[in-house]
Coordinates of C-alpha atoms in Angstrom, one line a residue:
M36 CA 26.6 -7.5 -43.2
K37 CA 29.3 -7.8 -40.5
K38 CA 29.2 -11.0 -38.4
E39 CA 28.9 -9.0 -35.2
V40 CA 25.7 -7.4 -36.5
M41 CA 24.3 -10.7 -37.7
A42 CA 25.1 -12.2 -34.3
A43 CA 23.3 -9.4 -32.6
I44 CA 20.3 -10.0 -34.8
A45 CA 20.4 -13.7 -34.0
A46 CA 20.5 -12.8 -30.3
A47 CA 17.5 -10.6 -30.6
L48 CA 15.6 -13.3 -32.5
A49 CA 16.4 -15.7 -29.7
I50 CA 14.2 -13.8 -27.3
W51 CA 11.6 -12.8 -29.9
F52 CA 9.9 -16.1 -29.2
F53 CA 8.9 -14.4 -26.0
V54 CA 8.3 -10.8 -27.3
M55 CA 6.5 -11.9 -30.4
G56 CA 4.1 -13.9 -28.3
F57 CA 2.6 -10.6 -27.0
E58 CA 2.5 -8.9 -30.4
L59 CA 0.7 -11.9 -31.9
G60 CA -2.0 -12.0 -29.4
I61 CA -1.0 -12.5 -25.7
F62 CA -0.6 -16.2 -25.0
K63 CA -2.4 -17.9 -27.8
E64 CA -3.1 -21.4 -26.7
R65 CA -3.5 -24.2 -29.2
R66 CA -7.0 -25.6 -29.6
A67 CA -5.5 -29.0 -29.0
Q68 CA -5.1 -28.0 -25.3
A69 CA -8.8 -28.7 -24.8
K70 CA -8.0 -32.4 -25.4
L71 CA -5.7 -32.5 -22.4
A72 CA -6.9 -34.5 -19.4
A73 CA -8.1 -32.2 -16.6
Q74 CA -5.0 -31.4 -14.7
T75 CA -4.4 -29.0 -14.3
T76 CA -8.3 -17.4 -8.5
N77 CA -7.4 -12.5 -5.3
P78 CA -9.8 -9.7 -4.4
I79 CA -10.9 -7.0 -6.8
I80 CA -13.9 -4.6 -6.4
A81 CA -15.5 -4.8 -9.8
T82 CA -17.4 -2.0 -11.5
S83 CA -19.9 -2.1 -14.3
D84 CA -19.3 1.6 -15.2
F85 CA -17.3 1.4 -18.4
N86 CA -17.2 5.2 -18.7
V87 CA -14.7 5.4 -15.9
Q88 CA -11.4 6.6 -17.4
L89 CA -8.7 4.2 -16.2
P90 CA -5.1 5.4 -16.7
T91 CA -3.1 4.0 -19.6
V92 CA -0.4 1.6 -18.4
T93 CA 3.1 2.4 -19.7
P94 CA 5.5 -0.4 -18.7
T95 CA 8.9 0.9 -17.6
V96 CA 11.6 -1.5 -18.7
P97 CA 15.2 -0.7 -17.6
T98 CA 17.7 -0.9 -20.4
A99 CA 21.0 -0.8 -18.5
P100 CA 22.7 -4.2 -18.5
G101 CA 22.7 -5.9 -15.2
N102 CA 19.6 -4.3 -13.8
N103 CA 17.3 -7.2 -13.3
V104 CA 13.5 -6.9 -13.5
T105 CA 11.9 -7.1 -10.1
V106 CA 9.3 -9.7 -10.2
P107 CA 6.7 -9.1 -7.4
S108 CA 6.2 -11.9 -4.9
T109 CA 2.5 -10.9 -4.5
M110 CA -0.1 -9.9 -7.0
P111 CA 0.8 -6.4 -8.2
T112 CA -1.9 -3.7 -8.6
I113 CA -2.4 -2.2 -12.0
P114 CA -2.5 1.6 -11.5
G115 CA -6.0 2.9 -10.9
N116 CA -7.4 -0.2 -9.2
D117 CA -6.5 -0.1 -5.6
V118 CA -7.9 -3.1 -3.6
T119 CA -9.6 -3.1 -0.3
V120 CA -10.2 -6.5 1.2
A121 CA -13.1 -7.0 3.5
P122 CA -12.9 -9.4 6.5
S123 CA -13.2 -13.0 5.7
G124 CA -16.6 -14.6 6.1
K125 CA -16.8 -17.8 8.0
E126 CA -18.6 -20.0 5.5
I127 CA -16.6 -19.1 2.5
S128 CA -13.3 -19.1 4.3
S129 CA -13.7 -22.7 5.1
L130 CA -13.9 -23.8 1.4
S131 CA -11.4 -26.5 0.4
T132 CA -9.1 -26.1 -2.6
D133 CA -11.2 -28.4 -4.7
E134 CA -14.4 -26.4 -3.8
I135 CA -12.7 -23.2 -4.7
L136 CA -11.5 -24.6 -8.1
T137 CA -15.0 -25.9 -8.8
D138 CA -16.6 -22.4 -8.1
V139 CA -13.9 -20.6 -10.2
G140 CA -14.0 -23.2 -13.0
N141 CA -17.8 -23.0 -13.3
A142 CA -17.8 -19.2 -13.4
I143 CA -15.0 -18.9 -16.0
N144 CA -16.4 -21.7 -18.2
T145 CA -19.9 -20.2 -18.0
L146 CA -18.6 -16.8 -19.1
K147 CA -16.8 -18.5 -22.0
Q148 CA -20.3 -19.7 -23.1
T149 CA -22.1 -16.4 -22.4
P150 CA -23.1 -14.7 -25.7
N151 CA -23.7 -11.2 -24.4
F152 CA -21.5 -9.1 -22.0
T153 CA -19.1 -6.2 -22.0
A154 CA -15.5 -6.5 -20.8
L155 CA -13.0 -3.9 -19.9
R156 CA -9.6 -5.5 -20.4
K157 CA -6.3 -4.1 -19.2
L158 CA -2.8 -5.4 -19.7
Q159 CA 0.6 -4.6 -18.2
V160 CA 3.7 -6.2 -19.7
V161 CA 7.3 -6.0 -18.4
V162 CA 10.1 -7.8 -20.2
K163 CA 13.9 -7.3 -20.0
V164 CA 16.9 -9.1 -21.5
V165 CA 19.4 -9.6 -18.6
D166 CA 22.1 -11.5 -20.5
C167 CA 23.0 -12.0 -24.2
S168 CA 25.7 -13.6 -26.3
V169 CA 26.5 -10.1 -27.6
P170 CA 26.5 -7.9 -24.5
S171 CA 26.8 -4.7 -26.5
A172 CA 23.4 -5.5 -28.1
I173 CA 21.4 -5.8 -24.8
E174 CA 20.5 -2.1 -24.7
K175 CA 19.2 -2.1 -28.3
I176 CA 17.3 -5.4 -27.8
N177 CA 15.6 -4.0 -24.8
E178 CA 14.6 -0.9 -26.8
I179 CA 13.0 -3.2 -29.4
I180 CA 11.2 -5.1 -26.6
T181 CA 9.9 -2.0 -25.0
D182 CA 8.6 -0.7 -28.4
V183 CA 6.9 -4.0 -29.1
T184 CA 5.3 -4.5 -25.6
S185 CA 4.2 -0.9 -25.5
K186 CA 2.1 -1.5 -28.6
A187 CA 0.8 -4.8 -27.3
V188 CA -0.8 -3.7 -24.1
P189 CA -4.1 -2.1 -25.0
E190 CA -6.7 -1.0 -22.6
E191 CA -9.9 -1.7 -24.4
T192 CA -13.6 -2.3 -24.0
I193 CA -14.8 -5.5 -25.8
V194 CA -18.6 -5.9 -26.4
F195 CA -19.8 -9.4 -27.1
T196 CA -23.1 -9.7 -28.9
N197 CA -24.5 -13.0 -29.8
G198 CA -21.2 -14.6 -29.0
N199 CA -19.0 -12.4 -31.2
A200 CA -16.9 -9.3 -30.8
V201 CA -14.1 -7.4 -32.6
N202 CA -11.2 -6.1 -30.6
S203 CA -9.2 -2.9 -31.1
K204 CA -6.9 -4.7 -33.6
G205 CA -9.9 -5.8 -35.7
E206 CA -9.6 -9.4 -34.7
Q207 CA -12.8 -11.5 -34.5
L208 CA -13.3 -12.9 -31.0
T209 CA -15.6 -15.2 -29.2
P210 CA -15.9 -15.5 -25.4
F211 CA -14.3 -18.9 -25.6
S212 CA -11.3 -17.6 -27.6
A213 CA -10.8 -14.4 -25.7
V214 CA -11.4 -15.1 -22.0
P215 CA -8.4 -16.7 -20.3
P216 CA -7.3 -19.4 -20.7
E217 CA -7.7 -18.5 -24.4
N218 CA -9.2 -21.2 -26.7
N219 CA -9.3 -23.6 -23.7
S220 CA -11.6 -24.5 -20.9
F221 CA -10.6 -23.9 -17.3
T222 CA -9.2 -27.3 -16.1
L223 CA -7.0 -26.5 -13.2
T224 CA -7.0 -29.1 -10.4
S225 CA -5.5 -29.1 -6.9
A226 CA -2.4 -30.9 -8.3
G227 CA -1.3 -27.5 -9.8
V228 CA -2.2 -25.4 -6.8
A229 CA 0.3 -24.2 -4.2
S230 CA -2.4 -22.4 -2.1
A231 CA -6.0 -21.3 -2.5
R232 CA -8.4 -19.4 -0.2
A233 CA -11.6 -17.4 -0.4
E234 CA -13.1 -14.4 1.2
K235 CA -16.4 -12.5 1.4
Q236 CA -16.3 -8.9 0.1
G237 CA -19.7 -7.4 0.5
D238 CA -22.1 -9.5 -1.5
N239 CA -19.3 -10.8 -3.6
K240 CA -17.0 -13.8 -3.2
V241 CA -13.3 -13.4 -3.8
Y242 CA -11.0 -16.3 -4.6
F243 CA -7.2 -16.3 -4.4
I244 CA -5.2 -19.0 -6.2
N245 CA -1.4 -19.4 -6.4
L246 CA -0.1 -22.0 -8.8
N247 CA 2.8 -24.3 -8.4
P248 CA 6.0 -23.5 -10.4
E249 CA 6.2 -25.0 -13.9
S250 CA 9.0 -25.2 -16.6
T251 CA 8.9 -26.0 -20.3
T252 CA 11.3 -26.7 -23.1
A253 CA 11.1 -26.5 -26.9
E254 CA 10.5 -30.3 -26.9
S255 CA 7.9 -30.1 -24.1
P256 CA 6.3 -26.6 -24.5
I257 CA 3.1 -26.9 -22.5
P258 CA 2.9 -26.0 -18.8
V259 CA -0.2 -28.0 -18.0
H260 CA -1.4 -26.1 -15.0
N261 CA -0.9 -22.6 -16.4
A262 CA -2.4 -23.8 -19.7
G263 CA -5.5 -24.9 -17.9
S264 CA -6.0 -21.8 -15.8
L265 CA -4.7 -18.5 -17.2
G266 CA -2.5 -19.3 -20.3
F267 CA 1.1 -19.6 -21.3
L268 CA 3.5 -18.5 -24.0
N269 CA 2.9 -20.9 -27.0
I270 CA 6.2 -20.9 -28.9
E271 CA 4.6 -22.8 -31.8
S272 CA 2.2 -19.9 -32.6
L273 CA 4.8 -17.3 -33.1
G274 CA 5.2 -17.6 -36.9
L275 CA 8.9 -16.7 -37.0
P276 CA 10.6 -16.6 -40.4
S277 CA 11.8 -19.9 -41.8
I278 CA 15.5 -18.7 -41.7
V279 CA 15.2 -18.5 -37.8
N280 CA 15.9 -21.8 -36.1
I281 CA 15.1 -21.9 -32.4
T282 CA 17.6 -24.4 -31.0
R283 CA 16.7 -23.8 -27.3
A284 CA 13.7 -22.3 -25.6
N285 CA 13.4 -22.8 -21.9
M286 CA 10.5 -21.1 -20.0
N287 CA 10.1 -20.9 -16.3
Y288 CA 6.8 -20.0 -14.6
P289 CA 7.8 -19.6 -10.9
G290 CA 4.4 -19.1 -9.5
S291 CA 1.4 -17.6 -11.4
M292 CA -1.5 -16.0 -9.4
M293 CA -5.2 -15.5 -10.0
Q294 CA -7.8 -13.2 -8.4
V295 CA -11.4 -14.1 -9.2
T296 CA -14.5 -12.2 -8.0
L297 CA -18.0 -13.6 -8.3
D298 CA -21.2 -11.7 -7.6
K299 CA -24.0 -13.0 -5.3
D300 CA -25.4 -15.0 -8.2
G301 CA -22.0 -16.7 -8.9
K302 CA -21.3 -14.7 -12.1
L303 CA -17.7 -13.7 -12.9
I304 CA -17.4 -9.9 -12.6
H305 CA -13.7 -9.5 -12.2
L306 CA -10.6 -11.6 -13.1
R307 CA -6.9 -10.8 -12.7
N308 CA -4.1 -13.0 -13.8
Y309 CA -0.5 -12.5 -12.9
L310 CA 2.1 -14.5 -14.9
P311 CA 5.8 -14.1 -13.9
M312 CA 8.3 -15.6 -16.3
T313 CA 12.0 -16.2 -16.9
G314 CA 13.6 -17.9 -19.8
D315 CA 16.6 -18.5 -22.0
G316 CA 16.8 -19.3 -25.6
E317 CA 19.2 -19.8 -28.5
A318 CA 18.6 -19.2 -32.2
K319 CA 20.5 -19.5 -35.5
V320 CA 20.0 -17.3 -38.5
M321 CA 21.9 -18.1 -41.7
G322 CA 24.3 -20.3 -39.7
L323 CA 25.1 -17.7 -37.0
G324 CA 23.9 -18.3 -33.5
G325 CA 23.0 -16.2 -30.5
S326 CA 21.5 -16.6 -27.1
A327 CA 19.7 -14.5 -24.5
K328 CA 18.1 -14.7 -21.1
F329 CA 15.1 -12.6 -20.0
E330 CA 12.9 -11.8 -17.0
G331 CA 9.4 -10.3 -16.9
Y332 CA 5.8 -10.7 -16.2
L333 CA 2.3 -10.1 -17.5
N334 CA -0.5 -8.6 -15.4
E335 CA -3.9 -8.9 -17.0
E336 CA -7.4 -8.0 -15.7
W337 CA -10.9 -8.3 -16.9
T338 CA -13.9 -6.3 -15.5
I339 CA -17.2 -7.8 -16.7
A340 CA -20.7 -6.2 -17.0
Y341 CA -23.8 -8.1 -18.1

C-alpha cells in the first residue's frame, strides 16, 4: 500500500477516537466515575404520547475543506420539538444554583433507580474534520464520519420493566446505565456551573444549566463536570485495534448545556443535553503517523412517561 494511502488511513484513525465513541454507544462512561468525589439543567414541553411520529433527524455535515461546523451558542432545537417558554414564576425564579442542582440531581438520580417507565430518546450528531495532515483525505474522512454518525443517531422508544430494557441495537440496559450521565450518578456542583436558572411552565418546573468549559488530554481524559452531569467521550472505551497508537487526544468542551423539566410531583419528564466539542488528535499505524482536528456537537433528548 502506498505511503500516502497509509498516511490517510492513519489520519482517519486519529479522529476515530471521536467518531467511534458514537458508534460504540454514545459517551460510555467508566463505572469508576461513580467513585469520583462530588464535583462536579432549559425548557421543554414534555408529552407522554409515544405514538406521536417525530421526524427522523439526518445530520448535515459539510464535506468541503475549510467550511467549519457552526456550533450554536444557545441550546439548538431538535426538529419537531419547538419550545414555548412561559413567564417565570416568582418562587422558582429565586432558586439559587445549589438549590437548582439539588432539584435536578434528585430527579435524575431517582429516575436512574426507577424500575418502570418509558422513554422516547432522540439524538442529533454533527461532526466534521476541519484540518488533517493529508488535506486531500479530508473529504473522504468526512464521508466516513457522516456514514458512521448517521447510523449512530437512532430515534427510539425504550421501555424499562423491572429495571431492564433492550434498545434498538439489542443491548441490555438499566435506567442507571442508560440515563445520562451513563453508568454514573448526577454529581454536578456549583463549581462546574457558569449559570443556572429556573422557570415555571404551567404545572411544570424547568431548569436551565450552562456548564463551565473543560478540556482533557489522553493523560487526563475525564472532564469532571461533564462526567458528573451529562457525559463525555471516553477514549478508553473505544476498543481501537492494537496496531493503532493514539499519541495525542485533546478534547475541548467549550460549554455544555442542559434543559430539565420536572412535573408537579418533582418527577423528571424531559431532559435535553447539548454537548459541543472540538478536538485534535494524532495516531500512528504501522509506524506512519497522521493528525486531524474536528468540530461538532451532540444534541440528545429524553421524554419520559410513567
